[in-house]
Amino acid sequence: MTDDSGRARFLARVAAALGRKEGEFARAAPIPPAVGASTPDEETARDVSALAKRFRDELALVSGETVFVPDPSGVDAEIERIVRSRGLGPMESDMKKADYAVLRAEALIADTGTALVIERTAERRLAPYLPRTCIVVADSHTLFPTMSSASLAALHAAARRGEKGEAVLITGPSRTADIEKTLVLGAHGPRHLIVIVSGIVFSEEVVR
Amino acid sequence: MTIHFDRKQVHDDLQSPSAPAILDSSMRRAVEHKHDAQALIAWDELRERAHEIKAYSIEHLDELLVRFESEFTARGGRVLWAQTADEAASHFLDVCRTHGARSVVKGKSMVSEELELNARLTAAGIEPVETDLGEYIVQLAGERPTHIIAPAIHMSRQDVGSLFERKLKVEYTDDPEALSEIARLRLRQRYLDAGVGMTGANFGIAETGTVVVVENEGNGGLSSQAPPVQIVVMGIEKVIPTLDDLTLFLQLLARSATGQKMSTYVHHFLGAVDRRAMYSIFVDAGRTALLADPVARESLYCIRCGACLNVCPIYRRVGGGAYGWVYPGPIGSVITPSMVGVDDAGELPFASTLCGACSAECPVKIDLPHLLVHQRSRSVDEGAASSPLENAAVSSWARAMSSSRGYSFAVLAARVGGAVSSMLPWISPTARAWSKQRSMPKVASMTFKDWWRER
């Protein structure tokens, strides 16, 4: 494996290609502010039900489902209903045997139907990928309009704090179009993705 | 160096285009999807900003690499530096041996193609398993990917069906869904058994030492998370400064590559948990040659979306195999000569009509036609891509045009030649390729000078 001289030679070569003079190469480079930062978040007055509806519609476009429950205490009952109605096996912590996994999202992005999930332990690292059905649970106050520094704040904070594990943005069930560009749902990851959003009450026509 | 670039094959392929029928329609569909997805955002503004961020990143590459290393190391990872493809492959094998790996599951990675990693692993008695469906198909067929995003684009569903029937001993089907399910079931246990999981990287975030991988199938998640050891193989140009910069690129990449608003999975590897091990191999392998060239440097902004391939009239006619190495299409024609050498690949920049469709599509606004012309001039200067005939023609043209005597003589010669050539029974094979479709311009019966004098 690389000894220090290999590393030094490598970096010297990069510096030389950039036209740096001998010894000019910066050692502990400070990171400048982001050149173009991210898209400004269209942070209007947060109309939660409009965001929720947009999230549901965008996720539906990529074949994911959204379920709304008014109260966080109703989430378990909803999961049970989903498991029963789809004939899924019992709750399993061994992901190799599990029919489904339940993930917690730290943010939902309405514009793309995306859920931010952070798995911090070794036991949970396969949960988003191995079972055929993936149930994601989130609170309505984590809904954001667009992918931005604001909506991804939880991810950015975890990375900056030096937390370990994997953060993943999930947009719909897994898919492939590698054969003749024909879309097939359920490639190596889940075939079904259901997001349960808790904590808001809708008028009837929004939910339908 | 382990570079297998067959100059003769490339020459022949470019001379007689033979892209599979499926290619053009697939490409057209890809472009339509993309334009639908682009209509919804301030596309040009985003491209402009992406270009600026990449320009900054490349100009500060040495600093960003060092920062990435220190952050990645602080999170329990280890960075290995590889000047050449050979060195990168050796690092990879060393890690496999250290951890006693018998097999490696691989997410999609173009850099691993540069390293000829599958061949190297096999020779060392370690089994490489491609897990991206397209790569899996290509590996079974013993071929090479022909598109950056869709490796098996050159094969029809029937091709894949008979390949699976032959190699996997399954009943023939040409239903993409059934074929995909066959691959999924085959690979599921392979993830769990593998000693090492490998992915490429779409972005390396210097600020936090985070590796970002974008994919749709879930194989990237499984390849990176299932095995006890994770190796990321990354070209040095993948590093960008901050997580805030990333957001913009995610929108551009998904739309340009597949026409999605967002890819299904965007993995952020934050650091190794428990006793798992994590390595990052930074690969140069010719990238500093691009970096040292102030013009060609811009090609390092590339995020490997494949959009320039999809719209290129040459790519659509000849297919990815014709470019002879890992990166096809306009971007391949620009970077390959610098990466493998002008002597071998100096012909590639000429495989372009300079129509500009590629730069109009490029999500980071790389001026590809300009770079193609730049690489052409390098090829000519280094004597790698000009024929004696062409040289003679151009230098006599220069001589004829640089003095009035020379010009008069050339006019006379053209008049005589034009009159005589139509009567000649023969024409050289070189000239026939051109003249088959075209007729020679007629030389006017009187020159302008004569007309002026007699007026």
XYZ file of C-alpha atoms in Angstrom:
663
model
C 0.000 0.000 0.000
C 1.007 3.617 -0.408
C 3.851 4.774 1.712
C 4.167 8.465 2.477
C 6.569 9.080 -0.391
C 3.949 7.726 -2.848
C 1.407 10.122 -1.439
C 3.813 13.057 -1.553
C 4.760 12.286 -5.143
C 1.106 12.007 -6.115
C 0.189 15.366 -4.625
C 3.297 17.025 -6.018
C 2.248 15.888 -9.463
C -1.218 17.377 -9.068
C 0.267 20.642 -7.799
C 2.730 20.747 -10.702
C -0.073 20.150 -13.217
C -1.872 23.128 -11.709
C 1.245 25.229 -12.252
C 1.982 25.714 -8.543
C 5.536 26.668 -7.699
C 7.642 24.414 -5.509
C 6.342 24.420 -1.947
C 3.395 26.628 -2.829
C 0.963 23.798 -2.373
C -1.405 24.516 0.480
C -1.294 22.185 3.457
C -4.392 22.705 5.546
C -6.626 24.314 3.005
C -9.621 26.071 4.472
C -12.807 25.353 2.587
C -14.209 28.474 0.952
C -17.907 29.228 1.120
C -19.840 27.255 -1.479
C -19.385 28.885 -4.862
C -22.940 28.552 -6.020
C -24.583 27.203 -2.847
C -27.776 25.329 -3.467
C -31.053 26.333 -5.005
C -32.671 28.960 -2.840
C -35.466 27.292 -0.970
C -38.849 28.597 -1.923
C -39.605 29.005 1.744
C -42.992 30.614 1.666
C -45.284 30.423 4.618
C -45.203 26.668 5.167
C -48.485 25.400 3.933
C -48.130 21.886 5.275
C -51.111 20.373 3.530
C -50.052 21.774 0.155
C -46.553 20.379 0.692
C -47.948 17.014 1.722
C -50.111 16.829 -1.348
C -47.222 17.773 -3.606
C -45.019 15.173 -1.949
C -47.663 12.497 -2.480
C -48.139 13.432 -6.157
C -44.412 13.508 -6.921
C -43.802 10.198 -5.163
C -46.707 8.663 -7.084
C -44.989 9.678 -10.354
C -42.064 7.437 -9.411
C -44.373 4.621 -8.235
C -44.122 5.243 -4.493
C -47.160 5.431 -2.207
C -47.988 7.931 0.520
C -50.319 7.395 3.471
C -51.357 10.195 5.828
C -52.236 9.593 9.456
C -53.490 12.443 11.635
C -51.670 11.498 14.811
C -48.175 10.039 15.439
C -49.762 7.513 17.789
C -51.612 6.075 14.812
C -48.445 5.095 12.921
C -48.081 1.611 14.424
C -51.662 0.755 13.625
C -51.140 1.927 10.045
C -48.033 -0.231 9.661
C -49.973 -3.198 10.977
C -52.753 -2.516 8.487
C -50.257 -2.356 5.598
C -48.554 -5.577 6.694
C -51.859 -7.425 7.046
C -53.443 -6.174 3.854
C -50.393 -7.123 1.793
C -49.858 -10.475 3.442
C -46.341 -9.623 4.639
C -44.565 -11.827 7.194
C -44.046 -10.879 10.841
C -41.687 -8.079 11.930
C -38.094 -9.317 11.549
C -34.907 -7.657 12.713
C -32.756 -9.914 10.518
C -33.013 -8.135 7.188
C -32.068 -11.267 5.257
C -35.369 -12.840 6.305
C -37.554 -9.760 6.569
C -40.440 -9.140 4.160
C -40.365 -5.478 5.044
C -38.338 -2.862 6.883
C -39.495 0.265 8.661
C -37.229 3.301 8.241
C -37.485 6.710 9.862
C -37.067 9.714 7.583
C -35.429 12.866 8.906
C -36.758 14.991 6.073
C -39.224 14.751 3.196
C -38.776 16.780 0.013
C -42.007 17.596 -1.767
C -40.561 18.711 -5.105
C -39.056 15.299 -5.852
C -40.918 12.912 -3.494
C -37.660 12.189 -1.687
C -37.095 10.864 1.860
C -33.855 11.419 3.778
C -32.915 8.377 5.870
C -29.799 8.085 8.047
C -28.770 4.641 9.307
C -26.129 4.906 12.010
C -25.622 1.307 13.122
C -24.199 -1.828 11.546
C -27.370 -3.852 12.252
C -29.555 -1.431 10.332
C -27.330 -0.794 7.341
C -29.121 -3.208 4.992
C -32.644 -2.194 6.035
C -33.222 0.224 3.141
C -32.133 -2.306 0.506
C -32.721 -5.968 1.298
C -36.474 -6.382 2.057
C -38.928 -6.198 -0.847
C -41.191 -3.713 0.901
C -39.876 -0.537 2.450
C -42.032 1.495 4.836
C -40.755 4.982 5.649
C -42.184 6.901 8.591
C -41.943 10.701 8.890
C -43.504 13.623 10.729
C -45.270 16.296 8.743
C -43.054 19.015 10.207
C -40.085 17.529 8.345
C -41.697 18.351 4.974
C -39.724 20.801 2.832
C -40.509 22.201 -0.602
C -37.216 21.576 -2.434
C -33.863 19.869 -2.156
C -31.742 22.522 -0.502
C -29.383 23.230 2.342
C -32.434 23.768 4.536
C -34.138 20.468 3.734
C -30.881 18.524 3.983
C -29.791 20.209 7.226
C -30.028 16.939 9.198
C -27.733 15.192 6.705
C -25.251 18.051 6.595
C -25.147 18.265 10.390
C -24.559 14.513 10.748
C -21.701 14.614 8.234
C -20.137 17.706 9.787
C -20.379 16.295 13.307
C -18.487 13.225 12.122
C -21.342 10.773 12.655
C -20.756 7.427 10.976
C -22.971 5.174 8.906
C -24.894 5.987 5.760
C -27.274 8.775 4.828
C -29.398 8.037 1.797
C -31.909 10.026 -0.214
C -34.620 7.640 -1.386
C -36.945 8.575 -4.239
C -39.344 5.737 -5.003
C -38.790 1.968 -5.132
C -35.636 0.619 -6.805
C -35.690 0.418 -10.593
C -33.684 -0.328 -13.704
C -33.928 0.486 -17.387
C -30.825 -1.411 -18.461
C -32.608 -3.645 -20.964
C -33.717 -1.620 -23.983
C -34.366 1.376 -21.730
C -37.552 -0.350 -20.549
C -38.492 0.584 -16.978
C -38.624 -2.308 -14.503
C -39.582 -1.625 -10.876
C -37.964 -3.557 -8.046
C -34.403 -4.130 -9.225
C -32.029 -5.152 -6.394
C -33.738 -3.053 -3.741
C -37.406 -2.790 -2.697
C -40.272 -3.257 -5.148
C -42.668 -1.285 -2.942
C -42.074 1.970 -1.113
C -44.720 3.357 1.221
C -44.215 6.631 3.095
C -46.382 7.236 6.163
C -46.619 10.946 7.012
C -48.015 11.622 10.472
C -49.282 14.690 12.265
C -51.601 16.529 9.921
C -55.308 16.452 9.402
C -56.532 16.985 5.888
C -59.849 17.954 4.580
C -61.315 15.040 2.641
C -60.634 16.258 -0.892
C -56.899 16.672 -0.225
C -56.499 13.120 1.002
C -58.389 11.568 -1.892
C 0.325 0.367 -18.188
C -2.576 -1.987 -18.733
C -4.287 -0.150 -21.488
C -5.768 -2.156 -24.303
C -6.469 0.299 -27.013
C -6.705 -1.267 -30.452
C -5.943 1.485 -32.898
C -6.664 -0.627 -35.951
C -10.029 -1.750 -34.610
C -11.050 1.824 -33.821
C -10.044 2.917 -37.294
C -12.070 0.161 -38.943
C -15.106 0.728 -36.717
C -15.159 4.430 -37.438
C -14.841 3.775 -41.168
C -17.799 1.397 -41.339
C -20.401 2.395 -38.757
C -22.490 -0.499 -37.519
C -24.443 0.504 -34.443
C -27.163 -1.952 -33.489
C -30.627 -0.904 -34.597
C -31.721 -0.580 -31.000
C -29.253 2.192 -30.216
C -30.749 5.104 -32.073
C -34.295 4.634 -30.783
C -33.054 4.161 -27.217
C -31.023 7.323 -27.456
C -33.935 9.273 -28.863
C -36.140 8.136 -25.967
C -33.437 9.103 -23.467
C -33.177 12.598 -24.902
C -36.969 13.094 -24.859
C -37.211 12.079 -21.193
C -34.457 14.457 -20.382
C -36.005 17.437 -22.075
C -39.288 16.793 -20.244
C -37.477 16.856 -16.906
C -35.422 19.912 -17.791
C -38.400 22.002 -18.750
C -39.307 22.404 -15.089
C -36.210 24.147 -13.747
C -33.901 27.055 -14.518
C -31.684 24.722 -16.482
C -29.256 27.211 -17.954
C -28.703 29.009 -14.691
C -27.997 25.723 -12.891
C -25.524 24.647 -15.586
C -23.721 27.938 -15.329
C -23.306 27.555 -11.581
C -22.278 23.918 -11.868
C -19.604 24.968 -14.350
C -18.289 27.560 -11.882
C -18.173 25.115 -8.983
C -16.326 22.556 -11.089
C -13.905 25.207 -12.333
C -13.179 26.182 -8.738
C -12.788 22.564 -7.658
C -10.337 21.714 -10.418
C -8.264 24.872 -9.843
C -7.991 23.936 -6.148
C -7.738 20.201 -6.646
C -4.565 19.703 -4.582
C -6.074 21.450 -1.575
C -9.400 19.663 -1.833
C -7.756 16.239 -2.086
C -5.784 16.825 1.098
C -8.823 18.124 2.933
C -10.867 15.117 1.790
C -8.167 12.783 3.012
C -7.972 14.287 6.480
C -11.761 14.254 6.942
C -12.140 10.738 5.525
C -9.357 9.497 7.805
C -10.931 11.191 10.831
C -14.054 9.099 10.147
C -12.189 5.815 10.206
C -11.378 5.512 6.510
C -8.079 5.208 4.745
C -7.060 6.942 1.512
C -4.712 5.222 -0.955
C -3.088 7.138 -3.784
C -2.579 5.626 -7.234
C -0.607 7.352 -9.949
C -1.384 4.728 -12.567
C -4.141 2.242 -13.282
C -1.720 -0.536 -12.392
C -0.980 1.019 -9.038
C -4.679 1.407 -8.283
C -5.325 -2.232 -9.123
C -2.407 -3.286 -6.884
C -3.815 -1.279 -3.969
C -7.157 -2.921 -4.544
C -5.651 -6.409 -4.542
C -3.627 -5.605 -1.421
C -6.766 -4.620 0.465
C -8.539 -7.786 -0.705
C -5.616 -9.924 0.486
C -5.293 -8.098 3.809
C -8.932 -8.896 4.561
C -8.870 -12.358 3.003
C -11.597 -11.627 0.441
C -12.518 -14.401 -2.003
C -15.048 -12.386 -3.965
C -15.846 -8.723 -4.628
C -19.297 -7.316 -5.372
C -19.063 -4.261 -7.591
C -21.363 -1.321 -8.057
C -21.184 0.464 -11.379
C -17.850 2.192 -11.911
C -16.229 3.457 -15.081
C -12.890 3.885 -13.317
C -12.823 0.173 -12.543
C -12.976 -0.394 -16.315
C -9.878 1.780 -16.670
C -8.095 -0.439 -14.154
C -9.212 -3.614 -15.944
C -10.081 -4.594 -12.412
C -12.137 -7.682 -13.241
C -9.286 -9.279 -15.152
C -6.807 -8.374 -12.409
C -9.007 -9.812 -9.670
C -9.672 -13.006 -11.596
C -5.965 -13.493 -12.220
C -5.384 -13.163 -8.471
C -8.000 -15.812 -7.703
C -10.607 -13.350 -6.452
C -13.995 -13.430 -8.109
C -15.402 -10.068 -9.313
C -19.207 -9.870 -9.427
C -20.801 -6.981 -11.312
C -24.145 -6.089 -9.735
C -25.569 -3.279 -11.865
C -27.933 -5.099 -14.241
C -26.310 -3.667 -17.361
C -22.808 -4.428 -16.083
C -23.901 -7.923 -15.018
C -25.151 -8.595 -18.551
C -21.969 -7.236 -20.106
C -19.813 -9.296 -17.728
C -21.741 -12.495 -18.531
C -21.292 -11.789 -22.231
C -17.556 -11.177 -21.734
C -17.878 -7.736 -23.274
C -17.216 -4.145 -22.344
C -19.819 -1.490 -21.478
C -20.715 0.642 -24.502
C -22.410 3.528 -22.714
C -21.490 5.373 -19.522
C -24.989 5.077 -18.054
C -26.471 2.123 -19.929
C -23.656 -0.421 -20.299
C -25.693 -2.996 -22.257
C -27.429 -0.528 -24.569
C -26.028 -2.377 -27.578
C -27.953 -5.550 -26.743
C -31.607 -6.259 -27.495
C -33.903 -7.995 -25.007
C -33.635 -11.120 -27.170
C -29.833 -10.959 -26.919
C -30.096 -10.769 -23.138
C -32.658 -13.584 -23.094
C -30.462 -16.008 -24.995
C -27.396 -14.934 -23.009
C -29.155 -15.777 -19.724
C -30.452 -19.042 -21.200
C -26.934 -20.036 -22.246
C -24.919 -18.819 -19.251
C -27.346 -19.148 -16.357
C -29.186 -22.263 -17.621
C -32.596 -20.680 -17.234
C -35.592 -20.948 -19.523
C -35.556 -18.399 -22.348
C -37.497 -15.221 -21.779
C -37.116 -11.799 -23.341
C -39.321 -10.022 -20.818
C -37.163 -7.315 -19.180
C -39.000 -7.718 -15.872
C -38.401 -11.481 -15.747
C -34.765 -11.050 -16.798
C -34.205 -8.441 -14.114
C -35.751 -10.765 -11.491
C -33.422 -13.591 -12.550
C -30.415 -11.320 -12.019
C -31.742 -10.106 -8.669
C -32.173 -13.623 -7.299
C -28.733 -14.673 -8.539
C -27.024 -11.718 -6.914
C -28.816 -11.525 -3.575
C -26.623 -14.081 -1.836
C -23.495 -12.779 -3.548
C -23.735 -9.474 -1.665
C -23.904 -11.303 1.654
C -21.022 -13.670 0.849
C -18.575 -11.157 -0.596
C -15.487 -10.155 1.371
C -15.212 -6.745 -0.259
C -17.773 -4.381 -1.743
C -16.664 -1.846 -4.306
C -18.309 1.245 -5.738
C -17.149 4.177 -7.767
C -17.969 7.707 -6.637
C -20.025 10.415 -8.263
C -18.767 13.049 -5.850
C -16.242 13.316 -3.034
C -17.090 16.069 -0.567
C -13.854 17.659 0.677
C -15.464 19.470 3.595
C -16.618 16.254 5.298
C -14.761 13.417 3.545
C -18.123 12.082 2.355
C -18.354 9.819 -0.691
C -21.551 10.238 -2.716
C -22.862 7.536 -5.053
C -25.939 7.988 -7.222
C -27.874 4.990 -8.583
C -31.319 3.518 -9.217
C -31.197 -0.235 -8.708
C -30.217 -0.484 -5.041
C -27.143 -2.501 -6.006
C -24.914 0.396 -4.958
C -26.460 0.318 -1.494
C -26.079 -3.451 -1.207
C -22.546 -3.556 -2.642
C -21.355 -0.850 -0.277
C -23.194 -1.938 2.868
C -23.343 -5.746 2.806
C -19.640 -6.778 2.799
C -17.417 -6.110 5.825
C -14.946 -4.088 3.742
C -15.840 -1.215 1.433
C -13.551 0.170 -1.260
C -14.353 3.307 -3.224
C -12.398 3.783 -6.441
C -12.479 7.421 -7.412
C -10.931 9.605 -10.115
C -9.329 12.658 -8.525
C -11.591 15.018 -10.469
C -14.629 13.907 -8.444
C -13.887 16.122 -5.456
C -16.058 19.188 -4.851
C -15.781 21.574 -1.895
C -18.943 21.317 0.204
C -22.217 19.492 0.811
C -24.035 22.697 -0.116
C -22.487 22.495 -3.589
C -23.767 18.953 -4.043
C -27.494 19.751 -4.152
C -27.170 21.452 -7.503
C -25.252 18.591 -9.091
C -27.814 16.010 -7.978
C -30.516 17.812 -9.938
C -28.342 18.136 -13.034
C -27.008 14.580 -12.968
C -30.363 12.799 -12.633
C -31.970 14.846 -15.387
C -29.052 14.570 -17.786
C -28.317 10.911 -17.238
C -31.770 9.348 -17.227
C -34.338 12.126 -17.418
C -35.352 11.608 -13.790
C -35.971 14.555 -11.477
C -34.004 12.704 -8.832
C -32.214 9.371 -8.924
C -33.740 6.668 -6.735
C -30.768 6.470 -4.376
C -28.217 9.093 -3.428
C -25.874 7.398 -0.975
C -23.700 9.423 1.366
C -21.069 7.242 3.006
C -20.385 9.058 6.259
C -17.869 6.681 7.827
C -17.353 3.040 8.747
C -19.466 1.745 11.635
C -18.325 -0.960 14.073
C -15.470 -3.069 12.840
C -16.163 -2.488 9.172
C -13.332 -1.071 7.088
C -13.499 1.663 4.459
C -10.955 2.624 1.831
C -10.836 5.239 -0.877
C -8.438 4.826 -3.770
C -7.715 8.110 -5.546
C -6.816 7.419 -9.161
C -4.747 9.693 -11.385
C -4.107 7.426 -14.412
C -3.665 10.249 -16.909
C -5.892 12.849 -15.257
C -2.933 15.071 -14.373
C -2.079 15.083 -18.084
C -5.487 16.679 -18.690
C -4.992 18.970 -15.702
C -1.636 20.220 -16.975
C -3.192 21.246 -20.294
C -4.940 24.594 -19.679
C -7.424 23.950 -22.492
C -8.177 20.247 -22.015
C -8.451 20.808 -18.237
C -12.096 21.719 -18.710
C -12.872 18.093 -19.568
C -12.247 17.253 -15.893
C -15.509 19.046 -15.051
C -17.355 16.049 -16.529
C -19.831 14.332 -14.184
C -20.218 11.252 -16.439
C -23.914 11.640 -17.190
C -23.640 10.345 -20.756
C -25.821 13.121 -22.214
C -23.243 14.031 -24.864
C -23.286 10.429 -26.113
C -27.062 10.392 -26.405
C -27.177 13.323 -28.819
C -23.962 12.698 -30.753
C -24.650 11.787 -34.403
C -21.401 9.811 -34.512
C -22.027 7.847 -31.325
C -25.536 7.025 -32.489
C -24.160 5.661 -35.741
C -21.113 3.724 -34.557
C -22.008 2.775 -30.973
C -19.769 2.827 -27.931
C -17.571 -0.123 -28.874
C -16.005 1.778 -31.759
C -14.181 4.220 -29.493
C -11.833 1.474 -28.409
C -11.530 2.247 -24.720
C -13.573 3.013 -21.606
C -15.128 6.392 -22.447
C -17.020 6.711 -25.731
C -18.724 9.658 -27.399
C -17.594 13.280 -27.491
C -16.196 13.308 -23.941
C -14.328 10.063 -24.640
C -12.817 11.538 -27.799
C -11.501 14.452 -25.749
C -10.090 12.658 -22.709
C -8.866 9.386 -24.211
C -5.977 10.888 -26.236
C -4.603 12.572 -23.105
C -5.192 9.547 -20.898
C -3.865 6.758 -23.115
C -1.630 8.899 -25.320
C -1.983 10.726 -28.606
C -0.002 8.050 -30.411
C -2.702 5.494 -29.745
C -5.882 7.494 -29.598
C -5.021 10.578 -31.673
C -7.614 9.624 -34.251
C -10.597 9.873 -31.884
C -11.056 13.691 -31.846
C -11.703 13.477 -35.597
C -14.710 11.230 -34.982
C -16.957 14.244 -34.675
C -18.891 16.536 -36.961
C -18.367 19.451 -34.525
C -22.121 19.997 -34.703
C -22.185 21.229 -31.124
C -25.107 19.098 -29.924
C -22.911 17.750 -27.136
C -22.047 21.103 -25.617
C -25.667 22.210 -25.847
C -26.603 19.206 -23.699
C -23.702 19.154 -21.258
C -25.020 19.849 -17.723
C -21.727 21.433 -16.663
C -21.363 23.380 -19.904
C -18.118 21.869 -21.141
C -17.220 23.401 -24.503
C -16.727 20.015 -26.150
C -16.332 21.135 -29.800
C -13.596 23.539 -28.720
C -11.841 20.752 -26.818
C -12.211 18.387 -29.778
C -10.535 20.905 -32.071
C -7.800 21.409 -29.476
C -7.145 17.675 -29.316
C -7.161 17.486 -33.115
C -4.430 20.067 -33.322
C -2.416 18.166 -30.738
C -2.793 15.012 -32.824
C -1.577 16.794 -35.921
C 1.275 18.569 -34.118
C 2.458 15.305 -32.662
C 2.194 13.637 -36.058
C -0.303 11.082 -34.847
C -3.188 11.857 -37.109
C -2.294 13.186 -40.510
C -1.767 11.345 -43.740
C 1.076 12.201 -46.163
C -1.546 12.911 -48.810
C -3.363 15.389 -46.592
C -0.097 17.061 -45.571
C 0.950 17.417 -49.197
C -2.428 18.832 -50.162
C -2.473 21.364 -47.335
C 1.095 22.519 -47.878
C 0.614 22.971 -51.629
C -2.581 24.913 -50.874
C -0.581 27.150 -48.546
C 2.087 27.648 -51.189
C -0.448 28.429 -53.914
C -2.287 30.954 -51.786
C 0.720 32.846 -50.486
C 1.875 34.500 -53.734
C 0.082 35.816 -56.805
C 2.266 33.698 -59.070
C 1.425 30.631 -57.075
C -2.240 31.529 -57.255
C -2.214 31.995 -61.047
C -0.482 28.690 -61.453
C -2.999 26.960 -59.226
C -5.891 28.397 -61.231
C -4.329 27.155 -64.435
C -3.733 23.750 -62.919
C -7.348 23.567 -61.726
C -8.681 24.448 -65.166
C -6.516 21.872 -66.868
C -7.127 19.299 -64.158
C -10.894 19.853 -64.222
C -11.008 19.395 -67.976
C -8.798 16.347 -67.960
C -10.109 14.475 -64.918
C -13.549 13.824 -66.405
C -11.870 12.097 -69.331
C -9.701 9.875 -67.178
C -10.791 6.249 -67.007
C -9.390 5.745 -63.491
C -9.728 7.338 -60.115
C -7.782 6.423 -57.017
C -9.551 4.440 -54.270
C -8.797 7.204 -51.755
C -10.489 9.770 -53.926
C -13.417 7.464 -54.682
C -14.555 7.407 -51.052
C -15.155 11.108 -51.344
C -16.180 11.434 -54.967
C -18.746 8.628 -54.848
C -21.320 10.987 -53.321
C -20.108 14.254 -54.794
C -19.260 15.808 -58.110
C -16.280 18.074 -58.551
C -17.068 21.790 -58.708
C -17.021 23.086 -62.247
C -14.305 25.585 -63.000
C -15.699 28.685 -64.693
C -14.803 29.102 -68.368
C -13.283 32.508 -67.680
C -11.397 33.813 -64.649
C -12.445 36.998 -62.922
C -9.170 38.630 -63.930
C -9.709 37.810 -67.597
C -13.260 39.079 -67.442
C -12.133 42.336 -65.813
C -9.486 42.880 -68.437
C -11.849 42.306 -71.359
C -14.771 44.241 -69.890
